Coordinates of C-alpha atoms and ligand atoms in Angstrom, one line a residue:
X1304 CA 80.5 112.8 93.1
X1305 CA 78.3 115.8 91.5
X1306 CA 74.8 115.7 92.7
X1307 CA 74.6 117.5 96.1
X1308 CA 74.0 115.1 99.2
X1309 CA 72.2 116.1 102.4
X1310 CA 74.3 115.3 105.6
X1311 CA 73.2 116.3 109.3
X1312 CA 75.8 115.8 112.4
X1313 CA 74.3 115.7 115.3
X1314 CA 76.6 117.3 118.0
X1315 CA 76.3 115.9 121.4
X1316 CA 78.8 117.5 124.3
X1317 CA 81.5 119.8 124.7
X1318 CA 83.2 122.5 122.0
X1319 CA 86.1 119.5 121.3
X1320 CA 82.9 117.9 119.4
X1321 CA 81.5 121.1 118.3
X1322 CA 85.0 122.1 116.3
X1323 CA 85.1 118.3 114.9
X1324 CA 81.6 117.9 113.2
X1325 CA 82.9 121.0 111.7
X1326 CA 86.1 119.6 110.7
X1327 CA 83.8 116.3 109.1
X1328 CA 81.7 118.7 107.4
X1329 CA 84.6 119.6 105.9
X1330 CA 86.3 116.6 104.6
X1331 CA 83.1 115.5 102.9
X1332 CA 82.3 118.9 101.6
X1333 CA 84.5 118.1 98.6
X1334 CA 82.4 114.4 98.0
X1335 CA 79.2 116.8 97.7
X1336 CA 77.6 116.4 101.2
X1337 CA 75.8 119.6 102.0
X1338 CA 74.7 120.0 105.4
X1339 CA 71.1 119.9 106.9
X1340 CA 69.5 121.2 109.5
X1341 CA 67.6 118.1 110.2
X1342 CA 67.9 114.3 109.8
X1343 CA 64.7 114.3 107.4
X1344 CA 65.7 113.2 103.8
X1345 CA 69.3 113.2 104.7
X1346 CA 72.0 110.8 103.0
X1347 CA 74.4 110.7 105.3
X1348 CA 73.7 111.3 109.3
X1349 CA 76.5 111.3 111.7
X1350 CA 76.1 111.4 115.9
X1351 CA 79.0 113.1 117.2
X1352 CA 78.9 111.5 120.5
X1353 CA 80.0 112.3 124.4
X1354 CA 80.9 109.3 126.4
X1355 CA 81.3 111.3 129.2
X1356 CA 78.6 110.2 131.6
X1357 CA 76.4 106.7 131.1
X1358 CA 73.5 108.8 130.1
X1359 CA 74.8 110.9 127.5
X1360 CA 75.9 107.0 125.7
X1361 CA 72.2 105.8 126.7
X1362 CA 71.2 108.3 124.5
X1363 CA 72.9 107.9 121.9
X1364 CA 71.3 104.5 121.4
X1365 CA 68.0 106.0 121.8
X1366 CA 68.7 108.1 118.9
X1367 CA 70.0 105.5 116.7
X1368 CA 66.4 103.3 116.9
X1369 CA 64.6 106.1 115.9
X1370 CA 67.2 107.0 113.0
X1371 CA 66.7 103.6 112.0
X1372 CA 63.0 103.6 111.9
X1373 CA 63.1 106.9 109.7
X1374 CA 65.5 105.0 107.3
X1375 CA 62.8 101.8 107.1
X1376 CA 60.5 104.1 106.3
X1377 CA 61.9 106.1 104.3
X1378 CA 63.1 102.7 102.0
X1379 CA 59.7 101.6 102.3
X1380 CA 58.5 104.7 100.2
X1381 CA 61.2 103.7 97.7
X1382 CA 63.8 106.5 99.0
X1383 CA 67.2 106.7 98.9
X1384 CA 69.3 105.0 102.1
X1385 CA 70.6 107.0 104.6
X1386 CA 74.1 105.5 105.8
X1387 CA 74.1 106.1 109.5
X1388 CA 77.8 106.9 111.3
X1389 CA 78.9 107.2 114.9
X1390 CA 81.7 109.5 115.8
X1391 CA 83.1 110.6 118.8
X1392 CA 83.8 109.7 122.6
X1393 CA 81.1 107.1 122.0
X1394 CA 82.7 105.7 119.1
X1395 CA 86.2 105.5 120.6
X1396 CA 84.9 103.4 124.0
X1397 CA 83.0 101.3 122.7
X1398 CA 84.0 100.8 118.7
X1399 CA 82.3 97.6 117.4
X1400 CA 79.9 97.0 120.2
X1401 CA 78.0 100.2 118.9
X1402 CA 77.3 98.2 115.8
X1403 CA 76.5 94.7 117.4
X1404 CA 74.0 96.7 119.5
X1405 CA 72.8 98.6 116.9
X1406 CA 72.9 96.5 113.2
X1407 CA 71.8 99.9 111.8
X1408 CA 74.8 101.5 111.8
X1409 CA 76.8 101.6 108.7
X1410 CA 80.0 102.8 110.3
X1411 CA 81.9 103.8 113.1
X1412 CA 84.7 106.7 113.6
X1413 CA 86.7 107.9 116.5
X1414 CA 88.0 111.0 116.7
X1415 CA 91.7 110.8 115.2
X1416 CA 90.3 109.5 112.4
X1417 CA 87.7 112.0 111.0
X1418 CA 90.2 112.1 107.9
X1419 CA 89.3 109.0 106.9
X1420 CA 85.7 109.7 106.8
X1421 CA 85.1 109.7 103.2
X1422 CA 87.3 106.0 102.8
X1423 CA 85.3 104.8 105.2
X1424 CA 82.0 105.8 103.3
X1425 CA 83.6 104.6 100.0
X1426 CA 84.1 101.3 101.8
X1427 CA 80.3 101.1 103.4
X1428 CA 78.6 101.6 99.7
X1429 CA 80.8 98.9 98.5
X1430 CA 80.0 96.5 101.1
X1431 CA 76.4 97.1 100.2
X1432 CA 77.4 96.7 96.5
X1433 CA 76.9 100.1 95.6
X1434 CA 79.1 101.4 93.6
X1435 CA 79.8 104.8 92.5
X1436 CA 79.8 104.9 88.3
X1437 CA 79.4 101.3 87.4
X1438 CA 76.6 100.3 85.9
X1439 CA 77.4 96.5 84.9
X1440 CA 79.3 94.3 87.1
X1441 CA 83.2 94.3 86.9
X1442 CA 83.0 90.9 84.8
X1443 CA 81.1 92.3 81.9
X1444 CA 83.4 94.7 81.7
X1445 CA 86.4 93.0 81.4
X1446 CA 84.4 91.0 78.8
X1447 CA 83.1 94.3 76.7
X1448 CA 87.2 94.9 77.4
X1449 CA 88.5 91.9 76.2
X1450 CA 86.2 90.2 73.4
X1451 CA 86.7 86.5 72.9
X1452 CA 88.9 86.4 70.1
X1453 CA 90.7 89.9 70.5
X1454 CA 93.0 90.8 67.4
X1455 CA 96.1 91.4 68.3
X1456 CA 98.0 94.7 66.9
X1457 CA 101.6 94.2 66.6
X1458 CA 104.1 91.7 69.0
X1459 CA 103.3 93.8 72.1
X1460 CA 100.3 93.9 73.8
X1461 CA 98.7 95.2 77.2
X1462 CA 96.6 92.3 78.9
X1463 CA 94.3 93.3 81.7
X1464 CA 94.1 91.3 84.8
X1465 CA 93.1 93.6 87.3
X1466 CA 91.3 96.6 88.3
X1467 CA 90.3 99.2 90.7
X1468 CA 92.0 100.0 93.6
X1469 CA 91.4 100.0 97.6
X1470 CA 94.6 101.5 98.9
X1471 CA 92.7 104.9 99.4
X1472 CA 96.0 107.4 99.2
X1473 CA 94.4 110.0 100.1
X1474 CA 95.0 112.5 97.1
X1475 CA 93.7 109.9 95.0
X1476 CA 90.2 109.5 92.9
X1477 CA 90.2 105.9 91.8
X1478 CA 89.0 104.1 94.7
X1479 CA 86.2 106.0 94.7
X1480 CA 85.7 105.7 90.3
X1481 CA 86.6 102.5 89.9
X1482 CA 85.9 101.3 92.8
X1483 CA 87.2 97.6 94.8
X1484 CA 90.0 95.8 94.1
X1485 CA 88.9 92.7 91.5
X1486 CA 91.1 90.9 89.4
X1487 CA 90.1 88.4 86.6
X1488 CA 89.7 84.9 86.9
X1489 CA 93.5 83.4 85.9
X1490 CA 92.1 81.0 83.0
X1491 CA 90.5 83.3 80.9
X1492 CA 93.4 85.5 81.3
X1493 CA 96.0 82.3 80.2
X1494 CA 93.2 82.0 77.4
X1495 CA 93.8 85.4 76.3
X1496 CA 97.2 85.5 76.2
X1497 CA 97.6 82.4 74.4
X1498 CA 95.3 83.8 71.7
X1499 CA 97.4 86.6 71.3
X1500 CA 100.8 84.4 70.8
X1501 CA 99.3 82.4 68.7
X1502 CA 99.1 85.5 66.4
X1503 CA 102.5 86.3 67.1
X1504 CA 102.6 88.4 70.0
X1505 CA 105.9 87.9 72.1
X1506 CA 105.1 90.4 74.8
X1507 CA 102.6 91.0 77.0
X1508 CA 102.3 93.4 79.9
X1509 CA 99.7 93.0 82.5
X1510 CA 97.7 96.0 83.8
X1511 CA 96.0 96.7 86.6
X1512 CA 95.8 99.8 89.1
X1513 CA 97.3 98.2 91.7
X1514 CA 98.2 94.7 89.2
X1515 CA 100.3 92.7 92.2
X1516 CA 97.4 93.0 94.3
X1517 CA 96.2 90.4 91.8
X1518 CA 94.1 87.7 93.6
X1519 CA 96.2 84.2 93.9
X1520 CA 99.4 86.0 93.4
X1521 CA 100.6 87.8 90.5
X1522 CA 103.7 85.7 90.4
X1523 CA 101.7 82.5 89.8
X1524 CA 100.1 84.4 87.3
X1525 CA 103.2 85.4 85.9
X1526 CA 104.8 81.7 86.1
X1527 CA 101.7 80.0 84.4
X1528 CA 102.0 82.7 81.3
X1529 CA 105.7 82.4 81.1
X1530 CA 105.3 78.5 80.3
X1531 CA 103.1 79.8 77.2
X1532 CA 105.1 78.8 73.9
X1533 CA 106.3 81.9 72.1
X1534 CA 105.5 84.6 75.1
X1535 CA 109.0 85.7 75.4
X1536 CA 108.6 88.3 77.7
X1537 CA 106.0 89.7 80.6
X1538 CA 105.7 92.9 82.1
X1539 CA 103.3 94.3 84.9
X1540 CA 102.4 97.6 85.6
X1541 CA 101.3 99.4 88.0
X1542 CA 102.4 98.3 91.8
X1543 CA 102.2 99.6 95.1
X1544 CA 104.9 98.5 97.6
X1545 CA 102.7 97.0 100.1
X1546 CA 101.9 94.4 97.6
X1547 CA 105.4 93.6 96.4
X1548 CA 105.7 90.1 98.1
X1549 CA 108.4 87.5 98.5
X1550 CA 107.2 85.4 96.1
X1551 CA 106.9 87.9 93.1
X1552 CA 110.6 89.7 94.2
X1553 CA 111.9 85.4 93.6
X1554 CA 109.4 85.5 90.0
X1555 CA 112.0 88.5 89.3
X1556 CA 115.3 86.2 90.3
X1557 CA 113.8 83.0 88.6
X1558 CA 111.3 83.7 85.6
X1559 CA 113.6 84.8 82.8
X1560 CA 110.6 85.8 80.4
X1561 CA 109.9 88.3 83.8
X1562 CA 111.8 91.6 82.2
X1563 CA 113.7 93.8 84.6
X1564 CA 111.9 96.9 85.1
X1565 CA 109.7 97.5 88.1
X1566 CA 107.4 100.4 88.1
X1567 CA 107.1 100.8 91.7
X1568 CA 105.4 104.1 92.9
X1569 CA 106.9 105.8 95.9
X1570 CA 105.2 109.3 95.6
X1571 CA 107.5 111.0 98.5
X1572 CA 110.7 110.5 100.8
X1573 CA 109.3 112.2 103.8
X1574 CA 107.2 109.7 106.2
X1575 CA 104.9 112.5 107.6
X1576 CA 103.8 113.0 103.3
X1577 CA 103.5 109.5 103.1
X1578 CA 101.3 109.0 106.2
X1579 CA 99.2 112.1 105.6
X1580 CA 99.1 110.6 102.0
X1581 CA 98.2 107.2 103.7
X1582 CA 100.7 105.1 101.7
X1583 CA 101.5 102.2 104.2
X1584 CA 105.6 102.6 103.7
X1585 CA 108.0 104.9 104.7
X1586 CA 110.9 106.1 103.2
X1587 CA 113.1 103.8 105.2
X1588 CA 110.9 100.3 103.9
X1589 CA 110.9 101.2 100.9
X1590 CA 114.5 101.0 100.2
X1591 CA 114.5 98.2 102.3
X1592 CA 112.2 96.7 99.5
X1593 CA 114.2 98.0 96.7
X1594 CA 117.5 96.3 98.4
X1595 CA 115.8 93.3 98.3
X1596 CA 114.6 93.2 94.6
X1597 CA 118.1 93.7 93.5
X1598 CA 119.0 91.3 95.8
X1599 CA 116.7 89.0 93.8
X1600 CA 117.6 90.6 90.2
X1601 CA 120.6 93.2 90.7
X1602 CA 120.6 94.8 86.9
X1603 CA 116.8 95.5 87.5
X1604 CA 115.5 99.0 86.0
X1605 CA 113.4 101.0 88.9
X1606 CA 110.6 103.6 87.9
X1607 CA 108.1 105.5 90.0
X1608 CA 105.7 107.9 90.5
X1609 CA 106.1 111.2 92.4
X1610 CA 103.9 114.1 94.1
X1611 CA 105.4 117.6 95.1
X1612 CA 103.6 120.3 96.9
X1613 CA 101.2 118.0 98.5
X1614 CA 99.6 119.6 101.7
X1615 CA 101.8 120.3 104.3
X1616 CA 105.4 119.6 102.2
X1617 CA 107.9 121.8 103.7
X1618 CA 111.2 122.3 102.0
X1619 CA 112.6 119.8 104.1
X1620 CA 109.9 116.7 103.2
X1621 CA 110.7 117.4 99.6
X1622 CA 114.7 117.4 100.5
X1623 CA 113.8 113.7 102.0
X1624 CA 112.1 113.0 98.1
X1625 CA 115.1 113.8 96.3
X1626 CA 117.3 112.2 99.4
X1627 CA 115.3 109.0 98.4
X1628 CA 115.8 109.8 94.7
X1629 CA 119.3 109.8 95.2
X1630 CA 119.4 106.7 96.9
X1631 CA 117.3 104.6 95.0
X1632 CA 118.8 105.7 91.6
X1633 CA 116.1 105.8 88.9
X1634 CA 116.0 104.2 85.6
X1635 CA 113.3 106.4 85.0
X1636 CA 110.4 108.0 86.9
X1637 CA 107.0 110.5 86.6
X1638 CA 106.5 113.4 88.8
X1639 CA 103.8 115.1 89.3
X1640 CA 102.4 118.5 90.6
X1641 CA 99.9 117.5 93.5
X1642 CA 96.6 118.5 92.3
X1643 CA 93.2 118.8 94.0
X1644 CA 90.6 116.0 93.4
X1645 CA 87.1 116.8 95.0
X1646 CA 85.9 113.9 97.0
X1647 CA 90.0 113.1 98.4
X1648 CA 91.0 113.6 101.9
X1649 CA 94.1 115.6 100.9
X1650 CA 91.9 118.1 98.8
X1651 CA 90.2 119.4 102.2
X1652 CA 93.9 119.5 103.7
X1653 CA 95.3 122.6 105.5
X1654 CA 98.5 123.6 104.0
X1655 CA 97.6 123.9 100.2
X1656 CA 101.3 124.5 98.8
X1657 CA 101.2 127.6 96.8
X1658 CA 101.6 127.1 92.6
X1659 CA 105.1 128.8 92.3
X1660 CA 106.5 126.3 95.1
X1661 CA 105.2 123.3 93.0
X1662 CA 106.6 124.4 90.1
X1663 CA 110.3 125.1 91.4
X1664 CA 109.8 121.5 93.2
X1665 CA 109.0 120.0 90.3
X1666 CA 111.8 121.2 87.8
X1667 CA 114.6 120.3 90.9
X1668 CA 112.6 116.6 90.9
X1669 CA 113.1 116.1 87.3
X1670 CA 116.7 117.5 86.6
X1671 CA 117.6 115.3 89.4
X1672 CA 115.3 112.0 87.9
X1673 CA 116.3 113.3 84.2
X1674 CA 120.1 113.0 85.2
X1675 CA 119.6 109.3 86.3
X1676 CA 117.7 108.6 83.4
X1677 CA 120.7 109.8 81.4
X1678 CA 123.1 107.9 83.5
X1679 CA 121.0 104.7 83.3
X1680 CA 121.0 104.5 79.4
X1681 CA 124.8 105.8 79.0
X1682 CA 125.4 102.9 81.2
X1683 CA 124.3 100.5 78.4
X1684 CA 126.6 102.1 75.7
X1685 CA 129.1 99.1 74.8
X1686 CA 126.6 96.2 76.0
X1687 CA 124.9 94.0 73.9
X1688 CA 121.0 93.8 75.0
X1689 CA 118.5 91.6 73.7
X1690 CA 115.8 93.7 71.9
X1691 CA 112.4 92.7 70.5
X1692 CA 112.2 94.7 67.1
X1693 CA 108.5 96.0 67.0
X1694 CA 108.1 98.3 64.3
X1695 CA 110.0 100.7 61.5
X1696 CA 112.0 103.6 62.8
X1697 CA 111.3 107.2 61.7
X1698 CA 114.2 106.5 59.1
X1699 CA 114.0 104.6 56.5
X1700 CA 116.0 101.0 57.1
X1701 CA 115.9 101.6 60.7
X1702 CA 113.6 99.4 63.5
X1703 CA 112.7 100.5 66.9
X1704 CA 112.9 97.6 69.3
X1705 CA 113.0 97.6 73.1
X1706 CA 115.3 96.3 75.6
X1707 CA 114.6 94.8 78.5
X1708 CA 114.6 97.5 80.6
X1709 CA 112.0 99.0 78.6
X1710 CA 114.2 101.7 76.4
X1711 CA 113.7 102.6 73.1
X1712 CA 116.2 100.9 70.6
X1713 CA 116.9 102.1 67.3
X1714 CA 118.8 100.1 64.7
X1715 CA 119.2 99.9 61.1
X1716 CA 118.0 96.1 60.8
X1717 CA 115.2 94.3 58.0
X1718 CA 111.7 94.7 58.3
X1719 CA 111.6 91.1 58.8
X1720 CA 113.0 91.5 62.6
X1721 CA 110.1 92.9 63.4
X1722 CA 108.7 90.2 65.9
X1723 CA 112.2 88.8 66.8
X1724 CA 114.1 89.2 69.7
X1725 CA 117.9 90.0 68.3
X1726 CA 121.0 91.3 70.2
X1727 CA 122.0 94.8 69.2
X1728 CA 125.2 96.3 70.5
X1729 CA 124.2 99.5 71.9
X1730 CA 126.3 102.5 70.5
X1731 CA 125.3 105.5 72.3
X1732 CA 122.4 106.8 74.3
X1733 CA 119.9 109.9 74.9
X1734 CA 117.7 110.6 77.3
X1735 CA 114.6 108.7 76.5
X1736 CA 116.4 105.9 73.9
X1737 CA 118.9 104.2 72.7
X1738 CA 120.9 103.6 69.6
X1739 CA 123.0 100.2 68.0
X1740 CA 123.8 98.0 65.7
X1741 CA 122.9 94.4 65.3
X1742 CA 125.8 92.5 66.6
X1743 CA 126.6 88.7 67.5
X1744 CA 127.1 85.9 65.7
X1745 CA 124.0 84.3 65.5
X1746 CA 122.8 87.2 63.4
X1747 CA 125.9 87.7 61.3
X1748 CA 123.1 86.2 58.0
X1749 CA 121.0 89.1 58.9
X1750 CA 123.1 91.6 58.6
X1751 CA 123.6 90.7 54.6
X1752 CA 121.2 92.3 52.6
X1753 CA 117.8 90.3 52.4
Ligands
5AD1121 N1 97.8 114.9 92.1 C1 99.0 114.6 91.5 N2 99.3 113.4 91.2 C2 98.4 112.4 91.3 N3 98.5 111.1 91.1 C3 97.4 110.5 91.4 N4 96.5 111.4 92.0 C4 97.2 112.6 91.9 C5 96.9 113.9 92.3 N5 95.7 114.2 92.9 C6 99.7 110.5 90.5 C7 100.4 109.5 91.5 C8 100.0 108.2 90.8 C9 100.0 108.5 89.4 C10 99.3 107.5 88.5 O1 99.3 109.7 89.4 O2 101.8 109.7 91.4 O3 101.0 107.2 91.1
SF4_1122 FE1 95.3 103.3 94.6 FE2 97.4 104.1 93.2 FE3 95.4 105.8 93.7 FE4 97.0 105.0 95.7 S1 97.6 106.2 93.9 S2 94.8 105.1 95.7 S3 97.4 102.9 95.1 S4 95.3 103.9 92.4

């Protein structure tokens, strides 16, 4: 994304197409294409085409062969490759059949779509195997990650089973960093995770960028780890809702090593943010979604992800976010302040939203999210949870745990817990943990002293 690129649009027709290669120059301005006066050396050449009379098209083909003999050429001399696109009038008629006439060309974009320009580039790299900043093949890398034979460090433990990301939100940088979706072949993940429970690990949480994406289904993932002996409990983070499919919502109803927390990212409660943000849901099915996990696992703790000020949010788009706050009720939840990421769609949107605006967004946000979070641990005050003692609390006697809604426990309990999963009755509750004492019968020899 830093070098300067050379791109020349060649405009063909009326001032509709003049105004749009200007628009394209400027959604790609941020991924480093400079323009050029000429097609000569150039890494990126788009025909903004007229379909307005048979000629103009005939042209256009013309124009293509010889773009395609400069790039031959050029390949032959060992240069770079020039990625050829079509936009336009041409582009809308005839879509595909440009490419089947003309193998040449790397892509094709009509005009409502000139937003999507620099996904679609992402995309035609990638299909060539080109890939922005990886420099060994996703494979080795989750080797150098995950060495045969990994110590583990503690009874908790983040296992990665997938990576990279091709949902393209448009205010996002990791499709274009780390590049496609790829997710890790299912044995050598069971291998790892048996390695780690063999050294006493009783948690692990599975990490990806987009984790339920995983390839084969993350809930026969999920299923084939929870049958390992002494893995207690499984987590997975992060998801997008498009991905959240029936058979994972039923891992939540029927796998009891599956803990009930679900970070699900929403990012915004108003559908024109979430299309401009291309997020595939809208307000409305996504609390269709989150109906249906608690129909599958009602007591199930719901975090997310959130963007204020992102172009174009009027007071009343982020009225909808805290609408769909309110609605969904949050066991807990990140918000951020939109920010500008060269090389995104969103960062070459009109209507930046000013600094001040962000900020007063962002402290309503997270009174409101910071009042559920409160309300979702008082709620626990008087239960008895489960809790998976990891390590000692700040004072001395005392062991942090967590439940299994994630939250910090704290409770004065033998170093010897650590690693066990014990019921503590929870006695009262702050913001970000929670506070007990070991109760229930099963424990009453621990809570002699050792
Ligand atoms: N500005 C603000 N927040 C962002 N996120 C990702 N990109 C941006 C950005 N450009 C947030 C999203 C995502 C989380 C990991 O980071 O909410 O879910
Ligand atoms: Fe992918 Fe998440 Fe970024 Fe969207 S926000 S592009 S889903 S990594």
């Amino acid at each position: 994304m830093s070098a300067p690129k050379r791109l020349f649009i060649k405009t063909y027709g009326c001032q509709m197409n003049v105004y749009d290669s200007e628009r394209m120059a400027d959604v790609l301005s941020p991924l480093g294409y400079v323009a050029a006066d000429t097609p000569d050396g150039a890494d990126l050449v788009v025909l903004n085409t007229c379909h307005i009379r048979e000629k103009a098209t005939e042209k256009v083909y013309s124009e293509l062969g010889k773009l395609k003999e400069m790039r031959d050429e050029r390949l032959a001399e060992g240069g770079a490759r020039m990625t050829i696109a079509v936009a336009g009038c041409v582009a809308q008629a005839e879509g595909e059949e440009i490419m089947r006439r003309q193998p040449a060309v790397d892509l094709v974009v009509g005009p409502q779509a000139y937003h999507q320009l620099p996904e679609l580039i992402a995309r035609s790299h990638r299909a060539r195997g080109e890939r922005l900043s990886a420099d060994f093949a996703p494979e080795d890398k989750f080797d150098a990650l995950a060495p045969a034979g990994r110590k583990a460090n503690g009874v908790t433990a983040f296992l990665t089973v997938q990576e990279g990301c091709d949902k393209f939100c448009t205010f996002c940088v990791v499709p274009y960093t780390r590049g496609p979706e790829w997710s890790r072949d299912p044995a050598t993940i069971e291998a790892e995770a048996r390695d780690l429970a063999a050294q006493g690990v009783r948690e692990v949480t599975l990490l990806g960028q987009n984790v339920n994406a995983y390839a084969g289904g993350l809930a026969a993932l999920v299923r084939r780890l929870a049958a390992i002996p002494g893995l207690d409990r499984i987590r997975y983070t992060t998801s997008h809702p498009r991905d959240m499919d029936e058979d994972l919502i039923a891992a939540h109803a029927e796998v009891p090593e599956l803990m009930p927390y679900l970070h699900l990212p929403v990012q915004s409660g108003s559908d024109k943010i979430l299309k401009a943000m291309n997020r595939s849901h809208t307000a409305d099915s996504y609390l269709k979604l989150i109906e249906k996990i608690r129909a599958a696992r009602p007591d199930i703790a719901i975090s997310g992800d959130f963007i204020v000020g992102f172009p174009g949010e009027r007071d009343s788009d982020f009225e909808a976010t805290l609408a769909l706050v309110r609605e969904v009720n949050h066991a807990a939840a990140f918000s951020f302040k939109y920010s500008r990421r060269p090389g995104t769609p969103a960062s070459a949107m009109p209507g930046q939203v000013a600094e001040e605006v962000k900020d007063e967004r962002l402290a309503r946000l997270n009174a409101l999210l910071d009042e559920q979070a409160r309300a979702f641990n008082a709620a626990q005050v008087g239960r008895t949870l489960p809790v998976l003692f990891e390590r000692p609390g700040r004072h001395p006697g005392q062991l942090i745990g967590r439940s299994p809604y994630l939250q910090a426990v704290h409770a004065t309990a033998p170093d010897r817990l650590i690693g066990q999963i014990v019921p503590v009755k929870i006695e009262n509750a702050a913001r970000m943990s929670l506070g007990g004492t070991l109760g229930g019968g099963v424990l009453a020899e621990e809570l002699q002293p050792a």
